Coordinates of C-alpha atoms in Angstrom, one line a residue:
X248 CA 232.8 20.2 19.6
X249 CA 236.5 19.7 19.8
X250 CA 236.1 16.6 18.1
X251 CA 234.1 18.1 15.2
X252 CA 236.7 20.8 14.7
X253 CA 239.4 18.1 14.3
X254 CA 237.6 16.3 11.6
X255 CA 236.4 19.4 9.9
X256 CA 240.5 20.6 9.8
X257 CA 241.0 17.4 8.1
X258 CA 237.7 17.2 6.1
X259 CA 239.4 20.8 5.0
X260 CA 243.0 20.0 4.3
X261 CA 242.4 16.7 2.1
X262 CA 239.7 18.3 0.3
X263 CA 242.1 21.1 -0.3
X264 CA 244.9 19.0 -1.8
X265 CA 242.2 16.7 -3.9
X266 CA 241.7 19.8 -5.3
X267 CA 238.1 19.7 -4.7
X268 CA 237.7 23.3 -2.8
X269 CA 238.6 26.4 -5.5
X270 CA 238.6 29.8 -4.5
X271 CA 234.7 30.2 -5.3
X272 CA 234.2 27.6 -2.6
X273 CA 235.4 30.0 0.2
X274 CA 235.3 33.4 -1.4
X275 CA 239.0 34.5 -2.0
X276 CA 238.3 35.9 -5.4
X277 CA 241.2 34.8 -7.9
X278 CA 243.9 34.0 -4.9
X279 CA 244.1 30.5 -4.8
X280 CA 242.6 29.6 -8.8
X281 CA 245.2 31.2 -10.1
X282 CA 243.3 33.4 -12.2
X283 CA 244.9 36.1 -13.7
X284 CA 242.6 39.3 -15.4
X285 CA 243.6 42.1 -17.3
X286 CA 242.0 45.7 -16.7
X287 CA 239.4 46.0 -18.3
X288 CA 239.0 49.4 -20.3
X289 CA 236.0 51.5 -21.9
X290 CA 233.6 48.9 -19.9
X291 CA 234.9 45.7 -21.7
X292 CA 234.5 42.6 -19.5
X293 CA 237.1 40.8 -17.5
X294 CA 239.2 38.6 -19.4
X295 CA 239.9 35.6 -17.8
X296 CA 244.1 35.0 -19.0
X297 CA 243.9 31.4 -17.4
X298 CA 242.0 29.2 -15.6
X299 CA 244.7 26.7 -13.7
X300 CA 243.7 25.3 -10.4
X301 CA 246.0 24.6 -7.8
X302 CA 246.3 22.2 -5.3
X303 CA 247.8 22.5 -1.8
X304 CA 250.9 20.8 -2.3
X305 CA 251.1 22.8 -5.3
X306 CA 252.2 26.1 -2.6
X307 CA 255.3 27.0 -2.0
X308 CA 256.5 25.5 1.4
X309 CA 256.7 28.6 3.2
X310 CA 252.4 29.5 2.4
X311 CA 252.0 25.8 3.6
X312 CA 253.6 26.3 6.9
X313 CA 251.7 29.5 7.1
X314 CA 248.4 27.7 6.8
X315 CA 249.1 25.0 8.8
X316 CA 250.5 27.0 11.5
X317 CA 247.0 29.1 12.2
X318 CA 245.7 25.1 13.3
X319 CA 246.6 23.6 16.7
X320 CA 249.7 22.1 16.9
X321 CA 248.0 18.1 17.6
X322 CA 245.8 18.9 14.5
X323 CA 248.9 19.9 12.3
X324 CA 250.2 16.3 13.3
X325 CA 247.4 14.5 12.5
X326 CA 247.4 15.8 8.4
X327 CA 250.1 13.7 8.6
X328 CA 247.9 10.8 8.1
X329 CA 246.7 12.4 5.0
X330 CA 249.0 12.0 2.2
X331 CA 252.7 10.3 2.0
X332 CA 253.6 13.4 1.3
X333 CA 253.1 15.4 4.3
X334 CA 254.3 13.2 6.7
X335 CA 256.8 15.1 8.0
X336 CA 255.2 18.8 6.9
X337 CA 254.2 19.5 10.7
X338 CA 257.7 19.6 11.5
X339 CA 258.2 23.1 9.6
X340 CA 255.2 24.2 11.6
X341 CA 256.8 27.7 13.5
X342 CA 254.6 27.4 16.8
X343 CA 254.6 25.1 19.4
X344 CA 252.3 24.6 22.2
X345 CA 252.3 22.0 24.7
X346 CA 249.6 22.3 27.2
X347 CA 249.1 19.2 30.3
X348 CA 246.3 21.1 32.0
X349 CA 244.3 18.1 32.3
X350 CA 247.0 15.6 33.6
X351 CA 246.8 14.7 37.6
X352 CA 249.1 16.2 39.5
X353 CA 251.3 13.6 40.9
X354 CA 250.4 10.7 37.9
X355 CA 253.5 10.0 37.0
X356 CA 252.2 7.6 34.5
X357 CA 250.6 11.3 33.0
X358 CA 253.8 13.3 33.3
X359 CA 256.0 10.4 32.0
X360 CA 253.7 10.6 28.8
X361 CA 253.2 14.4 28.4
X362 CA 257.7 14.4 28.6
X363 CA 257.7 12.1 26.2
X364 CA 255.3 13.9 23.4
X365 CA 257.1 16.7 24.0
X366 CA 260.7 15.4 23.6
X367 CA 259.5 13.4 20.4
X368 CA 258.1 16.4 19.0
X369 CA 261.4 19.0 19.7
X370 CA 263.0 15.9 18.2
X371 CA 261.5 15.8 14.9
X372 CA 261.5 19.7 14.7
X373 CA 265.2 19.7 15.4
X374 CA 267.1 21.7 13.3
X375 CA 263.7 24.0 12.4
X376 CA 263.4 27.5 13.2
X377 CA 260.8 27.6 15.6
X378 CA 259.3 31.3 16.2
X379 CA 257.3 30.3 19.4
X380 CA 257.2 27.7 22.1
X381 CA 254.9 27.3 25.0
X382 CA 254.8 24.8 27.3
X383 CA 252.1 24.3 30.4
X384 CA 253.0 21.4 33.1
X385 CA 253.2 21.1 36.9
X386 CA 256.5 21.1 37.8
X387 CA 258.9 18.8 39.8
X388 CA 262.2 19.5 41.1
X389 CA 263.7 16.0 39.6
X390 CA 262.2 17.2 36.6
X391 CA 264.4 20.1 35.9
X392 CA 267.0 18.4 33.5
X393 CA 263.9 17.9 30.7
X394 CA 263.1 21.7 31.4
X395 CA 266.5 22.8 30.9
X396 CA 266.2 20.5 27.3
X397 CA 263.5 22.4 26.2
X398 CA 264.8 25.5 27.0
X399 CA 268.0 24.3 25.0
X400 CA 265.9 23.7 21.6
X401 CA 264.2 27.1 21.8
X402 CA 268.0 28.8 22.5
X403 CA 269.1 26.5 19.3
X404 CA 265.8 27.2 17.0
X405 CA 266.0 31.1 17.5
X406 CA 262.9 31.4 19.2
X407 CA 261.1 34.3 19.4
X408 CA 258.1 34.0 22.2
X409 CA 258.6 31.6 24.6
X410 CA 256.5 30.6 27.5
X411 CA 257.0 28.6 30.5
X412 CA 254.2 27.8 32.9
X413 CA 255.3 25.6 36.0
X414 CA 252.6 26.2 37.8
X415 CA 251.1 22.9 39.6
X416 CA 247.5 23.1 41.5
X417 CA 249.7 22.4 45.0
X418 CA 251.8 25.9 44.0
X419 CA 250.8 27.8 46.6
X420 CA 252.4 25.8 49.1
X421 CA 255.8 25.0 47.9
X422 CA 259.0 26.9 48.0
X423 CA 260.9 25.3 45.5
X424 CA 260.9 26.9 42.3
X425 CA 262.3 25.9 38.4
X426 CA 266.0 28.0 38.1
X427 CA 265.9 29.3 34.8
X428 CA 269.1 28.1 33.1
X429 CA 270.6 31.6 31.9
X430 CA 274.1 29.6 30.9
X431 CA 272.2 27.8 27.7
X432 CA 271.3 31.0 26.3
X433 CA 274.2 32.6 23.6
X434 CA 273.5 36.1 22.8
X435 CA 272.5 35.4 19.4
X436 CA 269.5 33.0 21.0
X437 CA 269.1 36.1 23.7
X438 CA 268.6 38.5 21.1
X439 CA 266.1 36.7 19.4
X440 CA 263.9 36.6 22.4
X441 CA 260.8 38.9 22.3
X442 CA 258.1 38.0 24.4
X443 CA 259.2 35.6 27.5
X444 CA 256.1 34.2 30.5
X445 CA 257.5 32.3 33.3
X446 CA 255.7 31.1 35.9
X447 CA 257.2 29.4 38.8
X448 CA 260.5 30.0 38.1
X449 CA 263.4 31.5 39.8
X450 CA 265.5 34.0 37.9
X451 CA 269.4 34.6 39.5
X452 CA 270.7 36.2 36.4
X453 CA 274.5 36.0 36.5
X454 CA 276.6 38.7 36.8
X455 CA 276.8 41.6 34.5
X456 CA 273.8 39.8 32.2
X457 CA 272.9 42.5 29.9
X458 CA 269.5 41.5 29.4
X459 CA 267.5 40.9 26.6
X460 CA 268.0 43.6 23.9
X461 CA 264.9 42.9 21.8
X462 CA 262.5 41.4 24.1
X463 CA 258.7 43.4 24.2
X464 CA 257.0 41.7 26.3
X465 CA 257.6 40.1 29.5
X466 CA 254.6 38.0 31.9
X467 CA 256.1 37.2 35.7
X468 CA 253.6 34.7 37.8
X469 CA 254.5 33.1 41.2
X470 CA 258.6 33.8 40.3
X471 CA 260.8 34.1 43.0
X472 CA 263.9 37.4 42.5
X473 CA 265.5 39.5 44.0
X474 CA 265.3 43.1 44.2
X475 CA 268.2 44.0 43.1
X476 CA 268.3 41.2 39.8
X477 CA 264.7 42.4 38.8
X478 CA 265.7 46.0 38.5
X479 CA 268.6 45.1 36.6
X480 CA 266.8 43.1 34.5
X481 CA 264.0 45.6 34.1
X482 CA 267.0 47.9 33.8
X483 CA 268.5 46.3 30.6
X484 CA 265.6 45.0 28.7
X485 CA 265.5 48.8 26.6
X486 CA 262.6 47.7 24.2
X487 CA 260.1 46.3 26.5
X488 CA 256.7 47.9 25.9
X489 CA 254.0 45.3 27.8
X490 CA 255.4 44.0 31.7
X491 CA 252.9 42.1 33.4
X492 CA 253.9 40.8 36.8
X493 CA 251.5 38.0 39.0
X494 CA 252.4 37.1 42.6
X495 CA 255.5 37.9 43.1
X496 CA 257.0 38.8 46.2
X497 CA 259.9 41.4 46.5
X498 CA 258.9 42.6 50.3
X499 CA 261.2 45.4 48.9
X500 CA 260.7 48.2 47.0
X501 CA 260.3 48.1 42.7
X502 CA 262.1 50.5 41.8
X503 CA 263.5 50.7 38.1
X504 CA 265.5 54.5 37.1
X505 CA 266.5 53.7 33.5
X506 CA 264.2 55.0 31.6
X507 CA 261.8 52.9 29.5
X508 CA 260.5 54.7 26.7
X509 CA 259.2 51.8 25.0
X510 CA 256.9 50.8 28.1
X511 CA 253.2 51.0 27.2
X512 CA 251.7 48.3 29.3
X513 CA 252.0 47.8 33.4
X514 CA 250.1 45.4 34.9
X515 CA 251.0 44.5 38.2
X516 CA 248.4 42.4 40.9
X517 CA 248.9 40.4 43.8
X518 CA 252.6 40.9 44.4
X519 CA 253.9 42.3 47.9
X520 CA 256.3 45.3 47.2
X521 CA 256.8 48.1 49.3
X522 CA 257.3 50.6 46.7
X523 CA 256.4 50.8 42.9
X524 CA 258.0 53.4 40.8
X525 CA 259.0 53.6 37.1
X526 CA 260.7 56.2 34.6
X527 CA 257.7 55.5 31.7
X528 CA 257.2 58.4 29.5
X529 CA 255.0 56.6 27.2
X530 CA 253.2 55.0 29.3
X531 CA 249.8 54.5 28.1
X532 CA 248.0 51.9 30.4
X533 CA 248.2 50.8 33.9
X534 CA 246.5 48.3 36.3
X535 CA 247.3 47.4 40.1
X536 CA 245.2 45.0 42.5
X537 CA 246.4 44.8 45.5
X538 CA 247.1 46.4 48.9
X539 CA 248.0 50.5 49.1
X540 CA 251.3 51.2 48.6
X541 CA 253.3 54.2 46.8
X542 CA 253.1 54.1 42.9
X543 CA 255.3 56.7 41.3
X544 CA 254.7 57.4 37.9
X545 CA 255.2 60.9 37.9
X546 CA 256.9 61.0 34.3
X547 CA 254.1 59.1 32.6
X548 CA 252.2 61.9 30.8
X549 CA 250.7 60.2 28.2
X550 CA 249.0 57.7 30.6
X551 CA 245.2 57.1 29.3
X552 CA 243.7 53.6 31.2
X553 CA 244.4 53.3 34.9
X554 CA 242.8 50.7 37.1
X555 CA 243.3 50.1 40.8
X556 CA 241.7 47.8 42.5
X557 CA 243.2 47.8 46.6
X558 CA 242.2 45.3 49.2
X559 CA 241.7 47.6 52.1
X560 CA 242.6 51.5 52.7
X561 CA 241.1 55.0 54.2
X562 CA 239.4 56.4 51.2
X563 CA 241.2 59.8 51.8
X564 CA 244.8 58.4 52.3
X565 CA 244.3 56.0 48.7
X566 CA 243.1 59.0 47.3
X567 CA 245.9 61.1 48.3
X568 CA 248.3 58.6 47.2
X569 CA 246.8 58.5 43.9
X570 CA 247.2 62.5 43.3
X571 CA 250.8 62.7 44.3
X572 CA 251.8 59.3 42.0
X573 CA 249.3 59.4 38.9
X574 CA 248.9 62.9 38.3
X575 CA 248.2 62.6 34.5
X576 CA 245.9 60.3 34.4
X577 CA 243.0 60.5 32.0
X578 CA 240.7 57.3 32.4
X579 CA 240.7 55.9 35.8
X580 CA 238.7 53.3 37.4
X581 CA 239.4 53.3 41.6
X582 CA 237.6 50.3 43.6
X583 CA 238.7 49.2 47.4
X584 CA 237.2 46.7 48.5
X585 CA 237.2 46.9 52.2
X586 CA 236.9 50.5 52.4
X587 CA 237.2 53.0 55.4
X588 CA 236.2 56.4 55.3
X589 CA 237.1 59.8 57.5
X590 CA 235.3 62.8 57.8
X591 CA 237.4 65.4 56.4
X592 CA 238.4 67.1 52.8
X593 CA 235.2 68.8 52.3
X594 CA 237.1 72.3 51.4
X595 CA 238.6 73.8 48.5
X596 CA 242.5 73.9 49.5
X597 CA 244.2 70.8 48.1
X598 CA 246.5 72.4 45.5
X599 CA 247.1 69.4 43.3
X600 CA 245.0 68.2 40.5
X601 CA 244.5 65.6 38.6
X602 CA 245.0 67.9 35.1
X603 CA 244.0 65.3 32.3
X604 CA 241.3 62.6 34.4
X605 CA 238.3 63.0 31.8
X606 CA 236.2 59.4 32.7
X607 CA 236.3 58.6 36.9
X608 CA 234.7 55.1 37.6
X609 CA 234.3 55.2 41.6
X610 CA 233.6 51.6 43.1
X611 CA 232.6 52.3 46.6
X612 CA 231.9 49.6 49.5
X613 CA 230.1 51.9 52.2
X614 CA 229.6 50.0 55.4
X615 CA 226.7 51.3 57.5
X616 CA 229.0 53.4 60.0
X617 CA 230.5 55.5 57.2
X618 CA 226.8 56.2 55.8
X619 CA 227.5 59.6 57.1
X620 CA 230.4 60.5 55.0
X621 CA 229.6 59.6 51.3
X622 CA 229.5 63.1 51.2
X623 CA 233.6 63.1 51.2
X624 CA 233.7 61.9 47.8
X625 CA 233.5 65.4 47.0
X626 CA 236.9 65.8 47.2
X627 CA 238.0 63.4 45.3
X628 CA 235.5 65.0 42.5
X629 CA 237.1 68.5 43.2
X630 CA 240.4 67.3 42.5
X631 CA 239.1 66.4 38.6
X632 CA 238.6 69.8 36.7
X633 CA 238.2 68.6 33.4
X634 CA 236.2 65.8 34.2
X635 CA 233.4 64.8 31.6
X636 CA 231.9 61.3 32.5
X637 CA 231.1 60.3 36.0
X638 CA 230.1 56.5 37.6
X639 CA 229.9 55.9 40.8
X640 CA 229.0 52.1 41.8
X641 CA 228.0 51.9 45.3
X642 CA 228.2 48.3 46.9
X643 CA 226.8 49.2 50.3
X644 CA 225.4 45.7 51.5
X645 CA 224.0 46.7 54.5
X646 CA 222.7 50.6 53.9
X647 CA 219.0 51.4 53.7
X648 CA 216.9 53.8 52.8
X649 CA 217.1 57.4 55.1
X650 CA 219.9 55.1 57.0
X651 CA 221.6 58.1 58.6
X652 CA 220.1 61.5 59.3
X653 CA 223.2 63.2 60.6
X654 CA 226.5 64.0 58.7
X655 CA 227.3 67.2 56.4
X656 CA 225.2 68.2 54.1
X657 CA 225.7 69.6 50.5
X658 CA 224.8 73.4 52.3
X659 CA 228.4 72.9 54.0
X660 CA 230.1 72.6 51.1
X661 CA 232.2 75.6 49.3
X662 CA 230.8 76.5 46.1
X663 CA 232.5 74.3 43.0
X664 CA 231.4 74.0 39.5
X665 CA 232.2 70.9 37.5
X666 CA 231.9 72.7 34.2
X667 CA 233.0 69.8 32.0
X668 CA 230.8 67.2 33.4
X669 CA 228.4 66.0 31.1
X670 CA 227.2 62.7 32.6
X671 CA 226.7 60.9 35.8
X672 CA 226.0 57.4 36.3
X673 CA 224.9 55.8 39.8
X674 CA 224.3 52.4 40.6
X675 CA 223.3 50.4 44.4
X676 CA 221.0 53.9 45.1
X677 CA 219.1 52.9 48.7
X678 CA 217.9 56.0 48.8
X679 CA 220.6 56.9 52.2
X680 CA 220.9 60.5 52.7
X681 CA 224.5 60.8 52.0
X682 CA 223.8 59.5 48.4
X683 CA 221.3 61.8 47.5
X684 CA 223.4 64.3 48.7
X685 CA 225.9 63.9 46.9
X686 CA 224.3 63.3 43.8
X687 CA 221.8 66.3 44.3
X688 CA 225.5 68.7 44.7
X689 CA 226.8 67.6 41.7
X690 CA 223.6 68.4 39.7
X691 CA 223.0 72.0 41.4
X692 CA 227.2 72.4 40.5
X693 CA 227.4 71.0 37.0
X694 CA 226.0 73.3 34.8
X695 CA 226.8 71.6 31.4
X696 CA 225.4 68.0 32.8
X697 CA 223.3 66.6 30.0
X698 CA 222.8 63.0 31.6
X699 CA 222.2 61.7 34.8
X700 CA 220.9 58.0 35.3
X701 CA 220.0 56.2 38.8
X702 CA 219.5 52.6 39.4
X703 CA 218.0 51.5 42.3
X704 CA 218.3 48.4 44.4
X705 CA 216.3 45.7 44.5
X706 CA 213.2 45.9 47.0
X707 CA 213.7 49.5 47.4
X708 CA 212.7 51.0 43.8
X709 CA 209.4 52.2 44.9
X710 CA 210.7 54.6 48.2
X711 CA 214.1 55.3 47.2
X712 CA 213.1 56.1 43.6
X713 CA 210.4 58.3 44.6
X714 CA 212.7 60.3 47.0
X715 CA 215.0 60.8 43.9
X716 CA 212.7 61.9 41.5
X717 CA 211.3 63.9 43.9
X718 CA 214.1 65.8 44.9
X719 CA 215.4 65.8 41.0
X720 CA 212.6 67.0 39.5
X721 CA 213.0 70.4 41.1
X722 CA 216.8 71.2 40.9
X723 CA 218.2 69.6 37.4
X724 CA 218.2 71.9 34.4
X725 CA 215.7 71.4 31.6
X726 CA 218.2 70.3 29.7
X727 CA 219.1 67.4 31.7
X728 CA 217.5 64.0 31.1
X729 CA 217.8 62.3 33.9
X730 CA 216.4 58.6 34.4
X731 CA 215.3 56.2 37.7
X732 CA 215.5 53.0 37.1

């Protein structure tokens, strides 16, 4: 396939400049014919003014590099082969990507090569603005001098996105990590940058660096920092509206005060901090994956899409973390994955709310010994008045069918009407006792409920889908359609 692409780019390109493909040969109207038509008034027809066609070469310089820059970068090289002409048009190409995901680790024969396109490309572009450049490689510590070369170019050509991934298949168990040269960046080069990914890099920013004025996004994988420079950092990038960060390793808190008002994306997984907190107003989306620890983000009214994924917790202490950090949540999708639960919070008297969750995705692991309390989810469903679309996606492995015939029942609940509710979506149904439970309270509490779907397991359809319908038929509303798969 990759190989058919290549000759269809240049199957494409010299056809273009022989002037053999017109605008009618890819439907683009009068853009590329150069065709010009005057109105065409009291239903007269179009007046073709002239019919002129126009090769490639024929485009100013600037459309060329446009077109050539929405090819891969080895494909723009290899029209050079095409006419005497373009031999050197690659060079003006704005985007650079050099990727050595296939090479061995350790071949030095492969590194030695992959350097050496690299430097004879930067070469040949010198001079060029370049808006982005990406380069993928394992990295070496005695190869830091060619890094800090590259990272020279993109501080000379004005780049705009640049991205650095170091990463090596061995990454996991080394310490050393790429310094990121901060001296070779001027402030006109700085102030260029908008989107920057390192990966296996260390950042020591010097003292007092203010930052980077105009970056938006920035991606952190497997980068090695200090507390104090990545809140300073945070701190003085102003403009920053995506922050991703990947395996890195504070053991301290996150903590950034300065508020970021252009921050609309968070994404932060597998990192060790103590703490996460952030001044976001705008905040519109959020995701975390990994294990429970405080997220304040109080301010962040405007926060739509939240995901959390924890490794292991007490359903009733995640949850409570949850209420006090993302209050104003309004999509949120909650999974642990080793989960514990207690019995407790089956009343009324929690105070704080969750005033904007509208869609709650529940992804619930249920070992056998907490059978008995699937009933407790109820207060995390209580804390959601203006809830409208429910899911709850049970992965109990080992739970069966009338598993547990103790535990509270839906009779020893308080009375509490999910008004908004208007559908509820269950997957992994065995049929336990503390699943129909549940779902049998929230049908006898949500009046406005219009749809209510159940999948069974497999090999339990037949008993556990009877019990359900069963027990459905006789306490959901005629208006409800309700399905048992």
């Amino acid at each position: 396939m990759g190989e058919w692409l290549s000759l269809a780019s240049l199957t494409f390109l010299s056809w273009l400049r022989a002037g053999l493909l017109t605008s009618a040969s890819f439907g683009m109207g009068n853009y590329l014919t150069g065709k010009r038509t005057a109105a065409a008034p009291n239903n007269i027809k179009e007046k073709t003014i002239c019919n002129r066609e126009i090769k490639f070469e024929d485009l100013p310089e600037g459309v060329q590099c446009t077109i050539l820059s929405k090819l891969p970068l080895k494909e723009v090289v290899r029209t050079s082969v095409l006419s005497s002409e373009w031999r050197y048009l690659w060079v003006h190409c704005p985007k650079l990507c050099f990727n050595s995901a296939d090479q061995v680790s350790g071949c030095k024969r492969c590194i030695k090569k992959f350097i050496d396109n690299v430097n004879t490309v930067l070469h040949k572009c010198s001079g060029e603005v370049v808006e982005e450049l990406k380069v993928k490689f394992g990295f070496d510590s005695t190869l830091a001098d060619q890094v800090d070369s590259w990272i020279s170019f993109a501080a000379s050509s004005r780049t705009k996105v640049l991205a650095l991934d170091l990463e090596s298949i061995d990454s996991w168990t080394r310490e050393d990590r790429y310094i990121f040269p901060f001296q070779l960046l001027n402030n006109e080069s700085i102030s260029c940058l908008q989107s920057i990914e390192l990966s296996f890099i260390s950042l020591k920013p010097p003292f007092q660096f203010r930052g980077f004025p105009n970056l938006r996004k920035l991606h952190l994988s497997l980068v090695h920092v200090t507390r104090k420079d990545l809140q300073d950092t945070l701190s003085s990038c102003c403009k920053i509206e995506c922050l991703s960060m990947d395996r890195c390793h504070l053991g301290d808190e996150l903590k950034v005060d300065t508020p970021l008002f252009h921050l609309l994306h968070l994404r932060i997984v597998r990192c060790e901090f103590t703490k996460i907190e952030f001044h976001a107003v705008n905040l519109h989306t959020f995701t975390y994956r990994g294990p429970l620890r405080p997220i304040v983000l109080n301010s962040s009214r405007k926060l739509n899409d939240v995901t959390i994924s924890l490794y292991k917790a007490t359903f009733q202490h995640a949850f409570a973390s949850l209420l006090n950090g993302l209050p104003s949540v309004k999509h949120l999708t909650f999974h642990i994955i080793f989960l514990q639960m207690e019995m407790q919070g089956l009343s009324n008297s929690n105070p704080y709310k969750f005033s904007r969750l509208r869609n709650l995705q529940l992804h619930m692991n249920i070992a056998r010994e907490d059978a008995d309390k699937i009933l407790c989810l109820v207060s995390f469903l209580r804390a959601t008045p203006l809830i409208e679309i429910l899911e709850v996606h049970f992965g109990c492995t080992d739970l069966w069918f009338a598993d547990v015939a103790v535990g509270p029942t839906r009779q020893n609940l308080q009375r509490y009407e999910y008004t908004h509710l208007k559908s509820m979506n269950i997957t992994g149904y065995k049929g336990a006792r503390g699943q129909l439970e549940f779902i049998l309270h929230v049908v006898e509490n949500a009046p406005a409920l219009e749809a209510l779907t159940v999948y069974t397991t497999r090999g339990l359809q037949e008993h556990a889908g009877q019990v359900a319908k069963c027990c459905l038929s006789q306490k959901h509303s005629p208006t409800l359609k309700f399905c048992v798969v």
